[in-house]
Amino acid sequence: MTCNECQNLIEAYLDGELDLVRNLEIENHLKSCPTCLAIYQNQQSLKVAFNSGLLYFNTPPNLGRRVQKSLHKVNQRRPGRVILGVAAAIAAVVVVSIGFFAFFQNGSNDDALSKEIVASHVRSLMVNHLTDVTSSDQHTVKPWFNNKLDFSPPVEDLADKGFPLLGGRLDYLNNQMVAALIYQKRQHLINMFLWPTQGGSKVALKSSTIQGFYIYHWSKAGMNYWVISDVSPKDLEEFIQLIQSLT
């Protein structure tokens, strides 16, 4: 089975719509293809998010009353203007709904991506797939990404600062392949995900906490940085300051 065939069938595979032969073909392919495995794991995480109801939002409590009021006004107008009035009322409802949906989408982009980050971090710890290339040498890890990504991620070895580099791997986030660099602080692991920004946009440092994990993200020099760990915020902020000073 080729990668294209596998990726075209992943959604049906997740939904249990394939026969036994196809299921076995996909499972065997996923065992030997880290790219398709990353895509499968991402789709699986998205499926869980969709089923959880996190992507739904409640309409304003007074929206129905406002629509009824608008329609009541329409009924009081001259018959010749009823159609225009109804059209205007419907347009108003559509505009309000689109506005709230757009607000919801913009407000949840970081939240949705944060949940992907958590899922990828936990998955790397659970399925024995922390690194694809295991090395503390930045001159070994950085070249490994060549020909695997369409960008060159900056790789720094911070062992002398207390954050040794363990290696790197490919991951799939935000609908694209990204680089993941793994660092260590005492017994704690730090995943740092990197991919290019859109249009060279720059984002100031932001932070959040999900399921006991601390997440920081920012963009600089055309690159997005997302860092996650259960190490203390003080240690993680020190790590981020080191990365920012070198990039």
PDB file of C-alpha atoms in Angstrom:
ATOM      1  CA  MET A   1       0.000   0.000   0.000  1.00  0.00           C
ATOM      2  CA  THR A   2       1.330   3.435  -0.958  1.00  0.00           C
ATOM      3  CA  CYS A   3       1.209   6.511   1.254  1.00  0.00           C
ATOM      4  CA  ASN A   4      -1.430   8.143  -0.974  1.00  0.00           C
ATOM      5  CA  GLU A   5      -3.672   5.080  -0.764  1.00  0.00           C
ATOM      6  CA  CYS A   6      -3.265   4.909   2.996  1.00  0.00           C
ATOM      7  CA  GLN A   7      -3.949   8.610   3.563  1.00  0.00           C
ATOM      8  CA  ASN A   8      -7.067   8.468   1.360  1.00  0.00           C
ATOM      9  CA  LEU A   9      -8.444   5.623   3.486  1.00  0.00           C
ATOM     10  CA  ILE A  10      -7.493   6.835   6.966  1.00  0.00           C
ATOM     11  CA  GLU A  11     -10.830   8.541   7.595  1.00  0.00           C
ATOM     12  CA  ALA A  12     -12.779   5.431   6.572  1.00  0.00           C
ATOM     13  CA  TYR A  13     -10.405   3.343   8.699  1.00  0.00           C
ATOM     14  CA  LEU A  14     -11.117   5.496  11.752  1.00  0.00           C
ATOM     15  CA  ASP A  15     -14.873   5.201  11.126  1.00  0.00           C
ATOM     16  CA  GLY A  16     -14.704   1.402  10.863  1.00  0.00           C
ATOM     17  CA  GLU A  17     -15.942   1.380   7.272  1.00  0.00           C
ATOM     18  CA  LEU A  18     -13.258  -0.858   5.712  1.00  0.00           C
ATOM     19  CA  ASP A  19     -13.127  -4.615   5.322  1.00  0.00           C
ATOM     20  CA  LEU A  20     -10.665  -6.806   7.200  1.00  0.00           C
ATOM     21  CA  VAL A  21      -8.146  -6.993   4.348  1.00  0.00           C
ATOM     22  CA  ARG A  22      -7.967  -3.202   3.984  1.00  0.00           C
ATOM     23  CA  ASN A  23      -7.708  -2.765   7.767  1.00  0.00           C
ATOM     24  CA  LEU A  24      -4.717  -5.093   7.891  1.00  0.00           C
ATOM     25  CA  GLU A  25      -3.059  -3.339   4.949  1.00  0.00           C
ATOM     26  CA  ILE A  26      -3.397   0.045   6.674  1.00  0.00           C
ATOM     27  CA  GLU A  27      -2.205  -1.283  10.030  1.00  0.00           C
ATOM     28  CA  ASN A  28       0.893  -2.823   8.415  1.00  0.00           C
ATOM     29  CA  HIS A  29       1.602   0.403   6.524  1.00  0.00           C
ATOM     30  CA  LEU A  30       1.267   2.531   9.665  1.00  0.00           C
ATOM     31  CA  LYS A  31       3.818   0.341  11.437  1.00  0.00           C
ATOM     32  CA  SER A  32       6.467   1.170   8.850  1.00  0.00           C
ATOM     33  CA  CYS A  33       5.579   4.744   7.820  1.00  0.00           C
ATOM     34  CA  PRO A  34       6.040   7.510  10.436  1.00  0.00           C
ATOM     35  CA  THR A  35       4.509  10.137   8.119  1.00  0.00           C
ATOM     36  CA  CYS A  36       1.213   8.283   7.664  1.00  0.00           C
ATOM     37  CA  LEU A  37       1.239   7.305  11.345  1.00  0.00           C
ATOM     38  CA  ALA A  38       1.489  10.981  12.343  1.00  0.00           C
ATOM     39  CA  ILE A  39      -1.417  11.861  10.022  1.00  0.00           C
ATOM     40  CA  TYR A  40      -3.484   8.992  11.425  1.00  0.00           C
ATOM     41  CA  GLN A  41      -2.800  10.059  15.012  1.00  0.00           C
ATOM     42  CA  ASN A  42      -3.726  13.646  14.220  1.00  0.00           C
ATOM     43  CA  GLN A  43      -7.001  12.591  12.573  1.00  0.00           C
ATOM     44  CA  GLN A  44      -7.729  10.423  15.580  1.00  0.00           C
ATOM     45  CA  SER A  45      -7.193  13.379  17.923  1.00  0.00           C
ATOM     46  CA  LEU A  46      -9.447  15.580  15.785  1.00  0.00           C
ATOM     47  CA  LYS A  47     -12.161  12.921  15.798  1.00  0.00           C
ATOM     48  CA  VAL A  48     -12.080  12.839  19.594  1.00  0.00           C
ATOM     49  CA  ALA A  49     -12.262  16.654  19.713  1.00  0.00           C
ATOM     50  CA  PHE A  50     -15.256  16.768  17.353  1.00  0.00           C
ATOM     51  CA  ASN A  51     -17.115  14.097  19.312  1.00  0.00           C
ATOM     52  CA  SER A  52     -16.452  15.876  22.603  1.00  0.00           C
ATOM     53  CA  GLY A  53     -18.655  18.840  21.658  1.00  0.00           C
ATOM     54  CA  LEU A  54     -15.859  21.360  22.144  1.00  0.00           C
ATOM     55  CA  LEU A  55     -16.508  22.865  18.710  1.00  0.00           C
ATOM     56  CA  TYR A  56     -20.090  23.874  19.481  1.00  0.00           C
ATOM     57  CA  PHE A  57     -21.214  27.161  20.940  1.00  0.00           C
ATOM     58  CA  ASN A  58     -24.433  28.518  22.398  1.00  0.00           C
ATOM     59  CA  THR A  59     -26.306  31.315  20.665  1.00  0.00           C
ATOM     60  CA  PRO A  60     -27.047  34.471  22.698  1.00  0.00           C
ATOM     61  CA  PRO A  61     -30.100  33.975  24.943  1.00  0.00           C
ATOM     62  CA  ASN A  62     -31.943  36.953  23.402  1.00  0.00           C
ATOM     63  CA  LEU A  63     -31.340  36.000  19.760  1.00  0.00           C
ATOM     64  CA  GLY A  64     -34.690  34.198  19.337  1.00  0.00           C
ATOM     65  CA  ARG A  65     -36.575  37.102  20.903  1.00  0.00           C
ATOM     66  CA  ARG A  66     -34.869  39.566  18.563  1.00  0.00           C
ATOM     67  CA  VAL A  67     -35.793  37.459  15.522  1.00  0.00           C
ATOM     68  CA  GLN A  68     -39.427  37.236  16.623  1.00  0.00           C
ATOM     69  CA  LYS A  69     -39.528  40.981  17.187  1.00  0.00           C
ATOM     70  CA  SER A  70     -38.141  41.615  13.707  1.00  0.00           C
ATOM     71  CA  LEU A  71     -40.714  39.292  12.134  1.00  0.00           C
ATOM     72  CA  HIS A  72     -43.534  40.960  14.072  1.00  0.00           C
ATOM     73  CA  LYS A  73     -42.511  44.310  12.627  1.00  0.00           C
ATOM     74  CA  VAL A  74     -42.540  42.765   9.156  1.00  0.00           C
ATOM     75  CA  ASN A  75     -46.132  41.592   9.594  1.00  0.00           C
ATOM     76  CA  GLN A  76     -47.232  45.145  10.350  1.00  0.00           C
ATOM     77  CA  ARG A  77     -45.852  46.534   7.107  1.00  0.00           C
ATOM     78  CA  ARG A  78     -47.697  46.934   3.802  1.00  0.00           C
ATOM     79  CA  PRO A  79     -48.122  43.603   1.920  1.00  0.00           C
ATOM     80  CA  GLY A  80     -45.936  44.817  -0.925  1.00  0.00           C
ATOM     81  CA  ARG A  81     -42.957  45.168   1.412  1.00  0.00           C
ATOM     82  CA  VAL A  82     -43.388  41.916   3.346  1.00  0.00           C
ATOM     83  CA  ILE A  83     -40.923  39.963   1.206  1.00  0.00           C
ATOM     84  CA  LEU A  84     -38.266  42.650   1.553  1.00  0.00           C
ATOM     85  CA  GLY A  85     -38.868  42.791   5.279  1.00  0.00           C
ATOM     86  CA  VAL A  86     -38.551  39.029   5.671  1.00  0.00           C
ATOM     87  CA  ALA A  87     -35.383  39.069   3.596  1.00  0.00           C
ATOM     88  CA  ALA A  88     -33.943  41.810   5.777  1.00  0.00           C
ATOM     89  CA  ALA A  89     -34.801  39.918   8.948  1.00  0.00           C
ATOM     90  CA  ILE A  90     -33.246  36.722   7.637  1.00  0.00           C
ATOM     91  CA  ALA A  91     -30.147  38.629   6.545  1.00  0.00           C
ATOM     92  CA  ALA A  92     -29.833  40.131  10.010  1.00  0.00           C
ATOM     93  CA  VAL A  93     -30.031  36.699  11.617  1.00  0.00           C
ATOM     94  CA  VAL A  94     -27.430  35.320   9.206  1.00  0.00           C
ATOM     95  CA  VAL A  95     -25.067  38.234   9.871  1.00  0.00           C
ATOM     96  CA  VAL A  96     -25.405  37.830  13.641  1.00  0.00           C
ATOM     97  CA  SER A  97     -24.879  34.072  13.425  1.00  0.00           C
ATOM     98  CA  ILE A  98     -21.847  34.419  11.153  1.00  0.00           C
ATOM     99  CA  GLY A  99     -20.400  37.053  13.449  1.00  0.00           C
ATOM    100  CA  PHE A 100     -20.702  34.833  16.497  1.00  0.00           C
ATOM    101  CA  PHE A 101     -19.340  31.840  14.580  1.00  0.00           C
ATOM    102  CA  ALA A 102     -16.361  33.845  13.350  1.00  0.00           C
ATOM    103  CA  PHE A 103     -15.694  35.084  16.870  1.00  0.00           C
ATOM    104  CA  PHE A 104     -15.887  31.543  18.158  1.00  0.00           C
ATOM    105  CA  GLN A 105     -13.524  30.261  15.494  1.00  0.00           C
ATOM    106  CA  ASN A 106     -10.921  32.992  16.037  1.00  0.00           C
ATOM    107  CA  GLY A 107     -11.124  32.639  19.773  1.00  0.00           C
ATOM    108  CA  SER A 108     -10.697  28.856  19.655  1.00  0.00           C
ATOM    109  CA  ASN A 109      -7.847  28.525  17.134  1.00  0.00           C
ATOM    110  CA  ASP A 110      -5.176  28.578  19.823  1.00  0.00           C
ATOM    111  CA  ASP A 111      -7.314  26.391  22.098  1.00  0.00           C
ATOM    112  CA  ALA A 112      -7.783  23.740  19.419  1.00  0.00           C
ATOM    113  CA  LEU A 113      -4.093  23.759  18.545  1.00  0.00           C
ATOM    114  CA  SER A 114      -3.184  23.569  22.234  1.00  0.00           C
ATOM    115  CA  LYS A 115      -5.228  20.374  22.511  1.00  0.00           C
ATOM    116  CA  GLU A 116      -3.372  18.972  19.495  1.00  0.00           C
ATOM    117  CA  ILE A 117      -0.089  19.889  21.194  1.00  0.00           C
ATOM    118  CA  VAL A 118      -1.114  18.067  24.384  1.00  0.00           C
ATOM    119  CA  ALA A 119      -2.215  15.000  22.414  1.00  0.00           C
ATOM    120  CA  SER A 120       1.091  14.883  20.505  1.00  0.00           C
ATOM    121  CA  HIS A 121       3.125  15.359  23.690  1.00  0.00           C
ATOM    122  CA  VAL A 122       1.284  12.615  25.573  1.00  0.00           C
ATOM    123  CA  ARG A 123       1.374  10.315  22.559  1.00  0.00           C
ATOM    124  CA  SER A 124       5.157  10.704  22.271  1.00  0.00           C
ATOM    125  CA  LEU A 125       5.516   9.593  25.884  1.00  0.00           C
ATOM    126  CA  MET A 126       3.103   6.650  25.667  1.00  0.00           C
ATOM    127  CA  VAL A 127       3.835   4.906  22.371  1.00  0.00           C
ATOM    128  CA  ASN A 128       7.633   4.856  22.609  1.00  0.00           C
ATOM    129  CA  HIS A 129       7.970   7.365  19.813  1.00  0.00           C
ATOM    130  CA  LEU A 130       9.751  10.215  21.520  1.00  0.00           C
ATOM    131  CA  THR A 131      12.416  10.569  18.826  1.00  0.00           C
ATOM    132  CA  ASP A 132      13.009   9.543  15.220  1.00  0.00           C
ATOM    133  CA  VAL A 133      16.645  10.625  15.502  1.00  0.00           C
ATOM    134  CA  THR A 134      18.238  10.206  18.923  1.00  0.00           C
ATOM    135  CA  SER A 135      21.249  12.419  19.496  1.00  0.00           C
ATOM    136  CA  SER A 136      22.467  15.217  21.738  1.00  0.00           C
ATOM    137  CA  ASP A 137      24.471  16.669  18.840  1.00  0.00           C
ATOM    138  CA  GLN A 138      22.668  19.515  17.086  1.00  0.00           C
ATOM    139  CA  HIS A 139      24.824  18.896  14.005  1.00  0.00           C
ATOM    140  CA  THR A 140      23.311  15.414  13.787  1.00  0.00           C
ATOM    141  CA  VAL A 141      19.699  16.343  14.537  1.00  0.00           C
ATOM    142  CA  LYS A 142      19.419  19.374  12.251  1.00  0.00           C
ATOM    143  CA  PRO A 143      20.634  17.645   9.050  1.00  0.00           C
ATOM    144  CA  TRP A 144      18.295  14.721   9.772  1.00  0.00           C
ATOM    145  CA  PHE A 145      15.306  16.954   8.934  1.00  0.00           C
ATOM    146  CA  ASN A 146      16.740  17.715   5.476  1.00  0.00           C
ATOM    147  CA  ASN A 147      14.556  16.323   2.669  1.00  0.00           C
ATOM    148  CA  LYS A 148      11.875  15.460   5.223  1.00  0.00           C
ATOM    149  CA  LEU A 149      10.479  18.976   5.666  1.00  0.00           C
ATOM    150  CA  ASP A 150      10.229  21.989   3.370  1.00  0.00           C
ATOM    151  CA  PHE A 151      11.935  24.150   5.993  1.00  0.00           C
ATOM    152  CA  SER A 152      15.039  23.932   8.179  1.00  0.00           C
ATOM    153  CA  PRO A 153      14.226  24.102  11.908  1.00  0.00           C
ATOM    154  CA  PRO A 154      16.732  25.838  14.194  1.00  0.00           C
ATOM    155  CA  VAL A 155      18.308  23.296  16.545  1.00  0.00           C
ATOM    156  CA  GLU A 156      20.192  24.327  19.685  1.00  0.00           C
ATOM    157  CA  ASP A 157      22.041  22.186  22.208  1.00  0.00           C
ATOM    158  CA  LEU A 158      21.485  23.622  25.688  1.00  0.00           C
ATOM    159  CA  ALA A 159      23.223  20.920  27.717  1.00  0.00           C
ATOM    160  CA  ASP A 160      25.570  23.438  29.319  1.00  0.00           C
ATOM    161  CA  LYS A 161      22.484  25.390  30.452  1.00  0.00           C
ATOM    162  CA  GLY A 162      20.811  22.374  32.025  1.00  0.00           C
ATOM    163  CA  PHE A 163      18.552  21.443  29.094  1.00  0.00           C
ATOM    164  CA  PRO A 164      20.262  18.657  27.107  1.00  0.00           C
ATOM    165  CA  LEU A 165      18.960  17.894  23.625  1.00  0.00           C
ATOM    166  CA  LEU A 166      17.684  14.306  23.285  1.00  0.00           C
ATOM    167  CA  GLY A 167      16.807  14.276  19.581  1.00  0.00           C
ATOM    168  CA  GLY A 168      14.060  15.116  17.126  1.00  0.00           C
ATOM    169  CA  ARG A 169      11.130  13.617  15.235  1.00  0.00           C
ATOM    170  CA  LEU A 170       8.512  14.421  12.643  1.00  0.00           C
ATOM    171  CA  ASP A 171       5.016  15.231  13.865  1.00  0.00           C
ATOM    172  CA  TYR A 172       1.731  16.383  12.327  1.00  0.00           C
ATOM    173  CA  LEU A 173       0.049  19.509  13.707  1.00  0.00           C
ATOM    174  CA  ASN A 174      -2.099  22.297  12.352  1.00  0.00           C
ATOM    175  CA  ASN A 175      -2.716  20.244   9.161  1.00  0.00           C
ATOM    176  CA  GLN A 176       0.975  20.047   8.275  1.00  0.00           C
ATOM    177  CA  MET A 177       4.201  18.221   9.001  1.00  0.00           C
ATOM    178  CA  VAL A 178       6.236  19.930  11.728  1.00  0.00           C
ATOM    179  CA  ALA A 179       9.555  19.425  13.489  1.00  0.00           C
ATOM    180  CA  ALA A 180       9.597  18.303  17.112  1.00  0.00           C
ATOM    181  CA  LEU A 181      12.723  18.787  19.237  1.00  0.00           C
ATOM    182  CA  ILE A 182      12.976  17.034  22.579  1.00  0.00           C
ATOM    183  CA  TYR A 183      14.872  18.423  25.545  1.00  0.00           C
ATOM    184  CA  GLN A 184      15.191  17.268  29.134  1.00  0.00           C
ATOM    185  CA  LYS A 185      15.239  18.992  32.515  1.00  0.00           C
ATOM    186  CA  ARG A 186      16.070  16.534  35.280  1.00  0.00           C
ATOM    187  CA  GLN A 187      13.390  13.811  34.846  1.00  0.00           C
ATOM    188  CA  HIS A 188      11.038  16.027  32.833  1.00  0.00           C
ATOM    189  CA  LEU A 189      10.753  16.015  29.039  1.00  0.00           C
ATOM    190  CA  ILE A 190      10.137  19.113  26.934  1.00  0.00           C
ATOM    191  CA  ASN A 191       8.599  18.923  23.463  1.00  0.00           C
ATOM    192  CA  MET A 192       9.194  21.938  21.229  1.00  0.00           C
ATOM    193  CA  PHE A 193       7.264  22.014  17.942  1.00  0.00           C
ATOM    194  CA  LEU A 194       8.367  24.268  15.072  1.00  0.00           C
ATOM    195  CA  TRP A 195       6.940  25.213  11.671  1.00  0.00           C
ATOM    196  CA  PRO A 196       6.999  28.336   9.446  1.00  0.00           C
ATOM    197  CA  THR A 197       4.625  31.231  10.042  1.00  0.00           C
ATOM    198  CA  GLN A 198       2.107  32.453   7.477  1.00  0.00           C
ATOM    199  CA  GLY A 199       3.257  35.638   5.791  1.00  0.00           C
ATOM    200  CA  GLY A 200       6.003  36.279   8.317  1.00  0.00           C
ATOM    201  CA  SER A 201       3.536  37.113  11.099  1.00  0.00           C
ATOM    202  CA  LYS A 202       4.894  37.662  14.606  1.00  0.00           C
ATOM    203  CA  VAL A 203       3.139  36.584  17.804  1.00  0.00           C
ATOM    204  CA  ALA A 204       4.151  37.629  21.305  1.00  0.00           C
ATOM    205  CA  LEU A 205       4.733  34.974  23.973  1.00  0.00           C
ATOM    206  CA  LYS A 206       1.492  33.398  25.240  1.00  0.00           C
ATOM    207  CA  SER A 207       0.914  30.683  27.802  1.00  0.00           C
ATOM    208  CA  SER A 208      -1.792  28.302  28.983  1.00  0.00           C
ATOM    209  CA  THR A 209      -2.223  25.218  31.137  1.00  0.00           C
ATOM    210  CA  ILE A 210      -4.058  22.070  30.035  1.00  0.00           C
ATOM    211  CA  GLN A 211      -4.299  18.794  31.978  1.00  0.00           C
ATOM    212  CA  GLY A 212      -1.325  19.758  34.137  1.00  0.00           C
ATOM    213  CA  PHE A 213       0.913  20.628  31.192  1.00  0.00           C
ATOM    214  CA  TYR A 214       2.350  24.115  30.698  1.00  0.00           C
ATOM    215  CA  ILE A 215       2.166  25.368  27.118  1.00  0.00           C
ATOM    216  CA  TYR A 216       3.962  28.412  25.729  1.00  0.00           C
ATOM    217  CA  HIS A 217       3.943  29.621  22.157  1.00  0.00           C
ATOM    218  CA  TRP A 218       5.275  32.519  20.122  1.00  0.00           C
ATOM    219  CA  SER A 219       6.615  33.264  16.661  1.00  0.00           C
ATOM    220  CA  LYS A 220       9.918  34.818  15.682  1.00  0.00           C
ATOM    221  CA  ALA A 221      12.029  35.119  12.532  1.00  0.00           C
ATOM    222  CA  GLY A 222       9.380  33.408  10.408  1.00  0.00           C
ATOM    223  CA  MET A 223       8.985  30.406  12.706  1.00  0.00           C
ATOM    224  CA  ASN A 224       6.221  29.242  15.062  1.00  0.00           C
ATOM    225  CA  TYR A 225       7.347  27.822  18.408  1.00  0.00           C
ATOM    226  CA  TRP A 226       5.112  25.724  20.691  1.00  0.00           C
ATOM    227  CA  VAL A 227       6.662  24.353  23.875  1.00  0.00           C
ATOM    228  CA  ILE A 228       4.991  21.924  26.286  1.00  0.00           C
ATOM    229  CA  SER A 229       6.132  20.152  29.446  1.00  0.00           C
ATOM    230  CA  ASP A 230       5.155  19.301  33.017  1.00  0.00           C
ATOM    231  CA  VAL A 231       8.370  20.860  34.301  1.00  0.00           C
ATOM    232  CA  SER A 232       7.917  23.850  36.607  1.00  0.00           C
ATOM    233  CA  PRO A 233       6.912  27.163  34.958  1.00  0.00           C
ATOM    234  CA  LYS A 234      10.136  28.718  36.260  1.00  0.00           C
ATOM    235  CA  ASP A 235      12.285  26.113  34.499  1.00  0.00           C
ATOM    236  CA  LEU A 236      10.201  26.263  31.333  1.00  0.00           C
ATOM    237  CA  GLU A 237      10.408  30.048  31.186  1.00  0.00           C
ATOM    238  CA  GLU A 238      14.185  29.794  31.587  1.00  0.00           C
ATOM    239  CA  PHE A 239      14.266  27.337  28.683  1.00  0.00           C
ATOM    240  CA  ILE A 240      12.154  29.657  26.518  1.00  0.00           C
ATOM    241  CA  GLN A 241      14.379  32.650  27.294  1.00  0.00           C
ATOM    242  CA  LEU A 242      17.403  30.623  26.183  1.00  0.00           C
ATOM    243  CA  ILE A 243      15.709  29.586  22.926  1.00  0.00           C
ATOM    244  CA  GLN A 244      14.571  33.141  22.199  1.00  0.00           C
ATOM    245  CA  SER A 245      18.047  34.530  22.816  1.00  0.00           C
ATOM    246  CA  LEU A 246      19.538  32.142  20.263  1.00  0.00           C
ATOM    247  CA  THR A 247      16.969  32.470  17.470  1.00  0.00           C
TER     248      THR A 247
END
